[in-house]
PDB file of C-alpha atoms and ligand atoms in Angstrom:
ATOM      1  CA  MET P 155       0.046  -0.520  -0.345  1.00 39.00           C
ATOM      2  CA  ALA P 156       0.769   3.507  -0.344  1.00 44.00           C
ATOM      3  CA  GLY P 157       2.565   5.416   2.293  1.00 45.00           C
ATOM      4  CA  THR P 158       0.256   8.219   1.935  1.00 54.00           C
ATOM      5  CA  VAL P 159      -3.305   6.012   1.769  1.00 58.00           C
ATOM      6  CA  ARG P 160      -4.400   7.161   5.802  1.00 63.00           C
ATOM      7  CA  SER P 161      -6.400   4.096   7.167  1.00 75.00           C
ATOM      8  CA  ASN P 162      -8.810   5.574   8.875  1.00 92.00           C
ATOM      9  CA  PRO P 163     -11.093   7.222   7.359  1.00 94.00           C
ATOM     10  CA  ALA P 164     -11.666  10.178  10.568  1.00 96.00           C
ATOM     11  CA  ASP P 165      -7.990  11.502   9.611  1.00 95.00           C
ATOM     12  CA  LEU P 166      -9.439  12.629   5.292  1.00 97.00           C
ATOM     13  CA  PRO P 167      -9.929  16.468   5.521  1.00 98.00           C
ATOM     14  CA  ILE P 168     -13.625  17.684   4.478  1.00 98.00           C
ATOM     15  CA  GLY P 169     -14.466  19.132   0.718  1.00 98.00           C
ATOM     16  CA  VAL P 170     -15.579  22.376   1.998  1.00 98.00           C
ATOM     17  CA  PHE P 171     -15.891  24.096  -1.649  1.00 98.00           C
ATOM     18  CA  ASP P 172     -18.023  27.772  -2.752  1.00 98.00           C
ATOM     19  CA  SER P 173     -18.013  28.729  -5.892  1.00 98.00           C
ATOM     20  CA  GLY P 174     -15.813  31.663  -5.564  1.00 98.00           C
ATOM     21  CA  VAL P 175     -13.527  33.070  -2.693  1.00 98.00           C
ATOM     22  CA  GLY P 176     -17.107  33.064   0.122  1.00 98.00           C
ATOM     23  CA  GLY P 177     -17.153  30.212   1.697  1.00 98.00           C
ATOM     24  CA  ILE P 178     -13.873  30.969   3.015  1.00 98.00           C
ATOM     25  CA  SER P 179     -16.250  32.683   5.357  1.00 98.00           C
ATOM     26  CA  VAL P 180     -18.052  29.506   6.646  1.00 98.00           C
ATOM     27  CA  LEU P 181     -14.708  28.296   6.324  1.00 98.00           C
ATOM     28  CA  ARG P 182     -13.110  30.040   8.744  1.00 97.00           C
ATOM     29  CA  ARG P 183     -15.947  29.170  11.054  1.00 97.00           C
ATOM     30  CA  LEU P 184     -15.236  25.473  10.768  1.00 98.00           C
ATOM     31  CA  VAL P 185     -11.821  25.635  11.608  1.00 97.00           C
ATOM     32  CA  GLN P 186     -12.876  27.363  14.719  1.00 96.00           C
ATOM     33  CA  ARG P 187     -15.023  24.946  16.199  1.00 96.00           C
ATOM     34  CA  LEU P 188     -12.936  21.686  14.642  1.00 97.00           C
ATOM     35  CA  PRO P 189      -9.555  22.798  14.628  1.00 97.00           C
ATOM     36  CA  GLY P 190      -8.218  19.215  15.036  1.00 97.00           C
ATOM     37  CA  GLU P 191     -10.229  18.844  11.148  1.00 98.00           C
ATOM     38  CA  ASP P 192      -7.304  18.968   8.162  1.00 98.00           C
ATOM     39  CA  PHE P 193      -9.732  20.891   5.337  1.00 98.00           C
ATOM     40  CA  LEU P 194      -9.860  21.375   1.821  1.00 98.00           C
ATOM     41  CA  PHE P 195     -11.366  24.703  -0.197  1.00 98.00           C
ATOM     42  CA  PHE P 196     -11.800  25.052  -3.192  1.00 98.00           C
ATOM     43  CA  GLY P 197     -13.101  28.253  -4.936  1.00 98.00           C
ATOM     44  CA  ASP P 198     -14.420  28.187  -7.838  1.00 98.00           C
ATOM     45  CA  SER P 199     -13.487  31.548  -8.506  1.00 98.00           C
ATOM     46  CA  ALA P 200     -13.576  30.812 -12.720  1.00 98.00           C
ATOM     47  CA  ASN P 201     -17.010  29.774 -13.056  1.00 97.00           C
ATOM     48  CA  ALA P 202     -18.605  32.740 -10.500  1.00 97.00           C
ATOM     49  CA  PRO P 203     -21.220  34.192  -9.938  1.00 96.00           C
ATOM     50  CA  TYR P 204     -23.383  30.646  -9.333  1.00 97.00           C
ATOM     51  CA  GLY P 205     -26.136  33.027  -8.200  1.00 93.00           C
ATOM     52  CA  THR P 206     -26.664  34.646 -11.413  1.00 91.00           C
ATOM     53  CA  ARG P 207     -26.866  31.468 -13.476  1.00 95.00           C
ATOM     54  CA  THR P 208     -29.584  28.453 -13.889  1.00 96.00           C
ATOM     55  CA  PRO P 209     -29.744  25.526 -11.405  1.00 96.00           C
ATOM     56  CA  ASP P 210     -29.088  22.884 -13.747  1.00 98.00           C
ATOM     57  CA  ASP P 211     -25.135  25.457 -14.752  1.00 98.00           C
ATOM     58  CA  VAL P 212     -24.464  25.504 -11.183  1.00 98.00           C
ATOM     59  CA  LEU P 213     -25.241  21.572 -10.044  1.00 98.00           C
ATOM     60  CA  ARG P 214     -23.051  20.207 -12.705  1.00 98.00           C
ATOM     61  CA  LEU P 215     -20.235  22.955 -12.050  1.00 98.00           C
ATOM     62  CA  SER P 216     -21.141  20.997  -8.180  1.00 98.00           C
ATOM     63  CA  GLU P 217     -20.609  17.505  -9.342  1.00 98.00           C
ATOM     64  CA  ALA P 218     -17.625  18.820 -10.505  1.00 98.00           C
ATOM     65  CA  ILE P 219     -16.747  19.915  -7.191  1.00 98.00           C
ATOM     66  CA  VAL P 220     -17.886  17.552  -6.019  1.00 98.00           C
ATOM     67  CA  ASP P 221     -16.013  14.203  -7.922  1.00 98.00           C
ATOM     68  CA  ARG P 222     -12.031  16.176  -7.219  1.00 98.00           C
ATOM     69  CA  PHE P 223     -13.072  15.796  -3.653  1.00 98.00           C
ATOM     70  CA  LEU P 224     -13.352  12.049  -3.983  1.00 97.00           C
ATOM     71  CA  GLN P 225     -10.524  11.744  -5.934  1.00 97.00           C
ATOM     72  CA  VAL P 226      -8.563  12.980  -2.838  1.00 96.00           C
ATOM     73  CA  PRO P 227     -10.473  11.359  -1.356  1.00 97.00           C
ATOM     74  CA  VAL P 228     -12.501  13.442   1.769  1.00 98.00           C
ATOM     75  CA  LYS P 229     -14.057  12.013   4.400  1.00 98.00           C
ATOM     76  CA  ALA P 230     -17.416  15.188   4.608  1.00 98.00           C
ATOM     77  CA  VAL P 231     -18.552  17.960   1.837  1.00 98.00           C
ATOM     78  CA  VAL P 232     -19.317  21.343   3.097  1.00 98.00           C
ATOM     79  CA  ILE P 233     -20.950  23.035   0.028  1.00 98.00           C
ATOM     80  CA  ALA P 234     -20.452  26.509   1.838  1.00 98.00           C
ATOM     81  CA  CYS P 235     -22.563  27.890  -1.122  1.00 98.00           C
ATOM     82  CA  ASN P 236     -26.358  28.825  -0.242  1.00 97.00           C
ATOM     83  CA  THR P 237     -27.248  28.946  -4.490  1.00 96.00           C
ATOM     84  CA  ALA P 238     -24.786  25.778  -4.840  1.00 98.00           C
ATOM     85  CA  THR P 239     -26.860  23.999  -1.120  1.00 97.00           C
ATOM     86  CA  SER P 240     -30.214  25.250  -3.263  1.00 95.00           C
ATOM     87  CA  ALA P 241     -29.264  24.105  -6.679  1.00 96.00           C
ATOM     88  CA  ALA P 242     -27.381  20.733  -6.067  1.00 98.00           C
ATOM     89  CA  ALA P 243     -27.482  19.154  -1.706  1.00 98.00           C
ATOM     90  CA  SER P 244     -30.565  16.840  -2.307  1.00 97.00           C
ATOM     91  CA  THR P 245     -28.842  15.575  -5.825  1.00 98.00           C
ATOM     92  CA  LEU P 246     -25.446  15.657  -4.854  1.00 98.00           C
ATOM     93  CA  ARG P 247     -26.641  13.360  -1.837  1.00 98.00           C
ATOM     94  CA  ALA P 248     -28.615  11.102  -4.372  1.00 98.00           C
ATOM     95  CA  ALA P 249     -26.157  10.511  -5.568  1.00 98.00           C
ATOM     96  CA  HIS P 250     -23.447  10.220  -2.658  1.00 97.00           C
ATOM     97  CA  PRO P 251     -25.404   8.359   0.617  1.00 97.00           C
ATOM     98  CA  ASP P 252     -21.762   6.984   2.227  1.00 95.00           C
ATOM     99  CA  LEU P 253     -20.591  11.057   2.006  1.00 97.00           C
ATOM    100  CA  PRO P 254     -22.198  13.129   4.596  1.00 98.00           C
ATOM    101  CA  THR P 255     -23.067  16.224   2.148  1.00 98.00           C
ATOM    102  CA  LEU P 256     -23.543  19.486   4.750  1.00 98.00           C
ATOM    103  CA  GLY P 257     -25.372  22.479   3.508  1.00 98.00           C
ATOM    104  CA  ILE P 258     -25.933  26.342   3.999  1.00 98.00           C
ATOM    105  CA  GLU P 259     -29.579  28.016   4.206  1.00 95.00           C
ATOM    106  CA  PRO P 260     -30.072  31.984   4.997  1.00 96.00           C
ATOM    107  CA  ALA P 261     -30.389  32.089   8.742  1.00 97.00           C
ATOM    108  CA  VAL P 262     -33.920  32.967   8.816  1.00 97.00           C
ATOM    109  CA  LYS P 263     -34.853  31.296  11.541  1.00 96.00           C
ATOM    110  CA  PRO P 264     -32.695  33.222  14.229  1.00 97.00           C
ATOM    111  CA  ALA P 265     -33.435  36.561  12.609  1.00 98.00           C
ATOM    112  CA  LEU P 266     -37.459  35.922  12.994  1.00 97.00           C
ATOM    113  CA  GLU P 267     -37.370  34.912  16.654  1.00 97.00           C
ATOM    114  CA  TYR P 268     -35.337  38.108  16.845  1.00 98.00           C
ATOM    115  CA  VAL P 269     -38.237  40.549  14.951  1.00 98.00           C
ATOM    116  CA  ARG P 270     -41.094  38.472  17.036  1.00 97.00           C
ATOM    117  CA  ALA P 271     -39.472  39.511  20.338  1.00 97.00           C
ATOM    118  CA  HIS P 272     -38.379  43.378  19.076  1.00 97.00           C
ATOM    119  CA  GLY P 273     -40.567  43.693  16.489  1.00 97.00           C
ATOM    120  CA  GLY P 274     -39.759  45.197  13.140  1.00 98.00           C
ATOM    121  CA  ASP P 275     -39.661  43.195   9.028  1.00 98.00           C
ATOM    122  CA  VAL P 276     -36.800  41.066   7.908  1.00 98.00           C
ATOM    123  CA  VAL P 277     -34.604  41.667   4.806  1.00 98.00           C
ATOM    124  CA  VAL P 278     -32.812  38.277   3.115  1.00 98.00           C
ATOM    125  CA  MET P 279     -30.057  39.009   0.861  1.00 98.00           C
ATOM    126  CA  ALA P 280     -29.125  36.320  -0.499  1.00 97.00           C
ATOM    127  CA  THR P 281     -28.243  35.861  -5.288  1.00 95.00           C
ATOM    128  CA  PRO P 282     -31.150  35.816  -7.453  1.00 94.00           C
ATOM    129  CA  LEU P 283     -30.758  31.462  -7.509  1.00 94.00           C
ATOM    130  CA  THR P 284     -30.388  31.029  -4.140  1.00 95.00           C
ATOM    131  CA  LEU P 285     -34.071  33.569  -3.069  1.00 96.00           C
ATOM    132  CA  ARG P 286     -36.083  32.705  -6.635  1.00 94.00           C
ATOM    133  CA  GLU P 287     -35.637  28.905  -5.847  1.00 92.00           C
ATOM    134  CA  LYS P 288     -37.584  26.065  -4.362  1.00 92.00           C
ATOM    135  CA  LYS P 289     -36.122  25.093  -0.579  1.00 91.00           C
ATOM    136  CA  PHE P 290     -36.528  29.600   0.684  1.00 96.00           C
ATOM    137  CA  ALA P 291     -39.971  29.983  -0.514  1.00 95.00           C
ATOM    138  CA  ASP P 292     -40.792  27.246   1.533  1.00 95.00           C
ATOM    139  CA  LEU P 293     -38.419  28.170   4.693  1.00 94.00           C
ATOM    140  CA  LEU P 294     -40.164  31.041   4.779  1.00 95.00           C
ATOM    141  CA  ASP P 295     -43.432  28.812   4.336  1.00 94.00           C
ATOM    142  CA  ARG P 296     -42.333  27.189   7.810  1.00 95.00           C
ATOM    143  CA  LEU P 297     -41.131  29.332   9.251  1.00 94.00           C
ATOM    144  CA  GLY P 298     -42.531  33.249   8.553  1.00 89.00           C
ATOM    145  CA  ALA P 299     -45.902  33.730   9.019  1.00 91.00           C
ATOM    146  CA  GLY P 300     -46.842  37.089  10.493  1.00 93.00           C
ATOM    147  CA  VAL P 301     -43.161  38.781   9.300  1.00 97.00           C
ATOM    148  CA  ARG P 302     -42.080  40.932   6.597  1.00 97.00           C
ATOM    149  CA  VAL P 303     -39.585  39.423   5.314  1.00 97.00           C
ATOM    150  CA  HIS P 304     -38.592  41.321   2.258  1.00 97.00           C
ATOM    151  CA  ARG P 305     -36.088  39.304  -0.132  1.00 97.00           C
ATOM    152  CA  LEU P 306     -33.468  41.779  -1.494  1.00 98.00           C
ATOM    153  CA  PRO P 307     -30.667  40.414  -3.917  1.00 97.00           C
ATOM    154  CA  ALA P 308     -27.102  42.072  -4.296  1.00 96.00           C
ATOM    155  CA  PRO P 309     -25.053  39.889  -7.153  1.00 90.00           C
ATOM    156  CA  ARG P 310     -22.581  42.634  -7.246  1.00 95.00           C
ATOM    157  CA  LEU P 311     -22.122  42.514  -4.535  1.00 97.00           C
ATOM    158  CA  VAL P 312     -20.479  38.814  -5.163  1.00 97.00           C
ATOM    159  CA  GLU P 313     -18.294  40.270  -7.867  1.00 96.00           C
ATOM    160  CA  LEU P 314     -16.569  43.104  -5.938  1.00 97.00           C
ATOM    161  CA  VAL P 315     -15.407  40.885  -2.932  1.00 98.00           C
ATOM    162  CA  GLU P 316     -13.952  38.470  -5.936  1.00 98.00           C
ATOM    163  CA  ALA P 317     -11.875  41.144  -6.440  1.00 98.00           C
ATOM    164  CA  GLY P 318     -11.005  42.311  -3.335  1.00 97.00           C
ATOM    165  CA  LYS P 319     -13.429  45.020  -2.448  1.00 98.00           C
ATOM    166  CA  ALA P 320     -15.500  44.257   0.451  1.00 96.00           C
ATOM    167  CA  ASP P 321     -14.680  47.216   2.392  1.00 94.00           C
ATOM    168  CA  ASP P 322     -14.174  49.913  -0.471  1.00 96.00           C
ATOM    169  CA  PRO P 323     -16.333  53.017  -1.472  1.00 97.00           C
ATOM    170  CA  ALA P 324     -17.742  52.214  -3.711  1.00 96.00           C
ATOM    171  CA  THR P 325     -18.758  48.305  -1.874  1.00 98.00           C
ATOM    172  CA  GLU P 326     -20.364  50.964   0.641  1.00 98.00           C
ATOM    173  CA  ARG P 327     -22.313  53.123  -1.562  1.00 98.00           C
ATOM    174  CA  TYR P 328     -23.744  50.256  -3.393  1.00 98.00           C
ATOM    175  CA  LEU P 329     -25.055  48.696  -0.054  1.00 98.00           C
ATOM    176  CA  ARG P 330     -26.528  51.629   1.562  1.00 98.00           C
ATOM    177  CA  GLY P 331     -28.577  52.248  -1.593  1.00 98.00           C
ATOM    178  CA  LEU P 332     -29.639  49.026  -1.690  1.00 98.00           C
ATOM    179  CA  LEU P 333     -31.053  48.835   2.076  1.00 98.00           C
ATOM    180  CA  ALA P 334     -31.767  52.783   1.762  1.00 98.00           C
ATOM    181  CA  PRO P 335     -35.218  52.032   2.276  1.00 98.00           C
ATOM    182  CA  TYR P 336     -36.259  48.712   3.701  1.00 98.00           C
ATOM    183  CA  MET P 337     -33.482  50.914   6.864  1.00 98.00           C
ATOM    184  CA  PRO P 338     -37.039  52.480   8.315  1.00 98.00           C
ATOM    185  CA  ASP P 339     -38.884  49.318   9.544  1.00 98.00           C
ATOM    186  CA  LEU P 340     -34.995  47.483   9.497  1.00 98.00           C
ATOM    187  CA  GLY P 341     -36.200  44.498  12.394  1.00 98.00           C
ATOM    188  CA  ALA P 342     -33.185  42.011  11.543  1.00 98.00           C
ATOM    189  CA  LEU P 343     -30.825  41.593   8.616  1.00 98.00           C
ATOM    190  CA  VAL P 344     -29.775  37.691   7.517  1.00 98.00           C
ATOM    191  CA  LEU P 345     -26.460  37.861   4.704  1.00 98.00           C
ATOM    192  CA  GLY P 346     -27.910  34.184   2.840  1.00 98.00           C
ATOM    193  CA  CYS P 347     -24.664  33.794   0.660  1.00 98.00           C
ATOM    194  CA  THR P 348     -21.567  32.920   1.901  1.00 98.00           C
ATOM    195  CA  HIS P 349     -19.646  36.554   0.194  1.00 98.00           C
ATOM    196  CA  TYR P 350     -21.364  39.065   2.392  1.00 98.00           C
ATOM    197  CA  PRO P 351     -20.100  38.679   5.506  1.00 98.00           C
ATOM    198  CA  PHE P 352     -17.324  39.926   4.125  1.00 98.00           C
ATOM    199  CA  ALA P 353     -18.652  43.330   4.442  1.00 98.00           C
ATOM    200  CA  LEU P 354     -19.728  42.693   7.294  1.00 97.00           C
ATOM    201  CA  PRO P 355     -18.082  46.082   8.450  1.00 96.00           C
ATOM    202  CA  LEU P 356     -19.689  48.518   6.142  1.00 97.00           C
ATOM    203  CA  PHE P 357     -23.616  46.331   6.443  1.00 98.00           C
ATOM    204  CA  ARG P 358     -22.330  46.974  10.116  1.00 97.00           C
ATOM    205  CA  ARG P 359     -22.260  50.415   9.546  1.00 96.00           C
ATOM    206  CA  ILE P 360     -24.889  51.052   7.843  1.00 98.00           C
ATOM    207  CA  VAL P 361     -27.478  49.833   9.840  1.00 98.00           C
ATOM    208  CA  GLY P 362     -25.824  50.368  12.769  1.00 97.00           C
ATOM    209  CA  PRO P 363     -25.594  48.785  16.625  1.00 95.00           C
ATOM    210  CA  GLY P 364     -28.902  47.585  17.499  1.00 95.00           C
ATOM    211  CA  VAL P 365     -29.595  45.795  14.388  1.00 98.00           C
ATOM    212  CA  PRO P 366     -28.249  42.505  15.205  1.00 98.00           C
ATOM    213  CA  ILE P 367     -27.860  40.273  11.794  1.00 98.00           C
ATOM    214  CA  PHE P 368     -27.103  36.955  11.401  1.00 98.00           C
ATOM    215  CA  ASP P 369     -25.185  34.161   9.110  1.00 97.00           C
ATOM    216  CA  GLY P 370     -25.648  30.736   8.745  1.00 96.00           C
ATOM    217  CA  ALA P 371     -22.457  29.074   9.456  1.00 97.00           C
ATOM    218  CA  ASP P 372     -22.898  28.846  12.764  1.00 95.00           C
ATOM    219  CA  GLY P 373     -25.887  27.058  12.029  1.00 96.00           C
ATOM    220  CA  VAL P 374     -23.738  24.465   8.895  1.00 98.00           C
ATOM    221  CA  ALA P 375     -20.661  24.428  12.316  1.00 97.00           C
ATOM    222  CA  ARG P 376     -22.502  22.281  14.860  1.00 97.00           C
ATOM    223  CA  GLN P 377     -23.748  20.799  11.468  1.00 97.00           C
ATOM    224  CA  LEU P 378     -20.566  19.411  10.516  1.00 98.00           C
ATOM    225  CA  ARG P 379     -20.158  18.238  14.262  1.00 97.00           C
ATOM    226  CA  ARG P 380     -23.052  15.846  14.834  1.00 97.00           C
ATOM    227  CA  GLU P 381     -23.036  14.805  11.446  1.00 97.00           C
ATOM    228  CA  LEU P 382     -19.074  13.535  11.425  1.00 97.00           C
ATOM    229  CA  ASP P 383     -19.645  12.324  15.268  1.00 96.00           C
ATOM    230  CA  ALA P 384     -22.771  10.459  14.250  1.00 96.00           C
ATOM    231  CA  HIS P 385     -20.751   8.519  11.438  1.00 96.00           C
ATOM    232  CA  GLY P 386     -18.452   7.939  13.699  1.00 96.00           C
ATOM    233  CA  LEU P 387     -15.889  10.342  11.641  1.00 97.00           C
ATOM    234  CA  LEU P 388     -14.733  13.271  14.169  1.00 96.00           C
ATOM    235  CA  ARG P 389     -11.233  13.318  14.892  1.00 94.00           C
ATOM    236  CA  ALA P 390     -10.018  12.581  18.402  1.00 86.00           C
ATOM    237  CA  ARG P 391      -7.504  15.346  18.221  1.00 89.00           C
ATOM    238  CA  GLN P 392      -8.612  19.060  19.896  1.00 88.00           C
ATOM    239  CA  ALA P 393      -6.512  21.124  17.447  1.00 93.00           C
ATOM    240  CA  GLY P 394      -3.494  21.085  15.108  1.00 94.00           C
ATOM    241  CA  GLY P 395      -5.685  20.819  11.611  1.00 96.00           C
ATOM    242  CA  THR P 396      -4.487  22.751   8.666  1.00 97.00           C
ATOM    243  CA  VAL P 397      -6.286  23.713   5.826  1.00 97.00           C
ATOM    244  CA  GLY P 398      -5.789  24.202   2.427  1.00 97.00           C
ATOM    245  CA  PHE P 399      -6.761  26.329  -0.836  1.00 97.00           C
ATOM    246  CA  ASP P 400      -7.129  25.225  -4.347  1.00 97.00           C
ATOM    247  CA  ASN P 401      -8.838  27.465  -6.504  1.00 97.00           C
ATOM    248  CA  SER P 402     -10.325  26.996 -10.439  1.00 98.00           C
ATOM    249  CA  ASP P 403      -8.949  30.679 -10.883  1.00 98.00           C
ATOM    250  CA  PRO P 404      -5.586  30.281  -9.221  1.00 97.00           C
ATOM    251  CA  GLY P 405      -4.923  34.088  -8.955  1.00 96.00           C
ATOM    252  CA  GLN P 406      -7.784  33.951  -6.315  1.00 97.00           C
ATOM    253  CA  ILE P 407      -6.047  31.756  -4.229  1.00 97.00           C
ATOM    254  CA  ALA P 408      -4.414  35.475  -1.902  1.00 97.00           C
ATOM    255  CA  LEU P 409      -6.783  36.748  -2.097  1.00 97.00           C
ATOM    256  CA  GLY P 410      -8.693  33.184   0.233  1.00 97.00           C
ATOM    257  CA  HIS P 411      -5.740  34.020   1.798  1.00 97.00           C
ATOM    258  CA  LYS P 412      -5.881  37.813   2.988  1.00 97.00           C
ATOM    259  CA  LEU P 413      -9.946  36.757   3.300  1.00 97.00           C
ATOM    260  CA  PHE P 414      -9.104  34.073   6.168  1.00 97.00           C
ATOM    261  CA  MET P 415      -7.332  36.420   7.899  1.00 95.00           C
ATOM    262  CA  ALA P 416      -9.441  39.294   8.070  1.00 95.00           C
ATOM    263  CA  ASP P 417     -10.261  40.513  10.552  1.00 92.00           C
ATOM    264  CA  LEU P 418     -14.384  41.533  10.544  1.00 92.00           C
ATOM    265  CA  GLY P 419     -15.469  42.911  13.795  1.00 85.00           C
ATOM    266  CA  PRO P 420     -17.138  40.836  16.709  1.00 79.00           C
ATOM    267  CA  ASP P 421     -20.100  39.555  15.021  1.00 80.00           C
ATOM    268  CA  ASP P 422     -17.754  37.671  13.764  1.00 83.00           C
TER     269      ASP P 422
HETATM  270  N1  DGL B 594     -20.967  32.792  -2.342  1.00 93.74           N
HETATM  271  C1  DGL B 594     -22.888  31.845  -3.189  1.00 93.74           C
HETATM  272  C2  DGL B 594     -23.381  31.556  -2.229  1.00 93.74           C
HETATM  273  O1  DGL B 594     -22.907  32.202  -0.383  1.00 93.74           O
HETATM  274  C3  DGL B 594     -22.272  32.579  -4.800  1.00 93.74           C
HETATM  275  C4  DGL B 594     -22.627  33.690  -5.174  1.00 93.74           C
HETATM  276  C5  DGL B 594     -22.344  33.399  -6.236  1.00 93.74           C
HETATM  277  O2  DGL B 594     -21.458  32.991  -6.824  1.00 93.74           O
HETATM  278  O3  DGL B 594     -22.827  34.492  -6.702  1.00 93.74           O
HETATM  279  O4  DGL B 594     -24.786  31.909  -2.139  1.00 93.74           O
END
């Protein structure tokens, strides 16, 4: 047997992917919560944005990434992309029933709980595809009774983050313009695209300190721990995990490293 073969499946890495560098906002949280695990991050920046593509297109791209991970191989996959989760998660799970495959969806639940107690509307910012898909409509049908929930796509923000401009003045103007109509009644903001948390300092400035901002990364980290545990795949060691970065556009790898280390402030 080759020396690189790991005999214990729990020692294999976890594959994490996104349409680009956005999923690194999730990866950061996974590494914080599971510091003994090895992670491999793949960003598909050459094909970003996914959010303005068709669901079939996003499914095809996601399948290719999972096939790539399986050649490593990995012990689990995290789809660190709300868009790819709505378009591909169920098909990927059916195709690979033995591979724990986790997705991410907009953190609507805690936002609704918050406004039910404190009042105000919920604004969910995400890609056009995520907001259009049945998965999101079902989520609102299930949970959203009695609260005004506004869907606010922000496709340009993905491009700005991919261009390393998450905290540029032009990005702030764009976000201020988008959010302005909702500000008077805003009770909670949901960042339903994994690129958006990199603009957290701007969002915090725009909405002010009194409006909570939710994203789904913590939920995914908790769920990943549960799933690994349930499959006997949690690594015994508590620290010393590694993180590998890969991207279909090699020019984005340096940006990925930078975003992984970025200080986004107290909400992160
Ligand atoms: N980061 C992705 C998400 O969470 C998608 C961004 C895009 O490629 O449009 O939805």
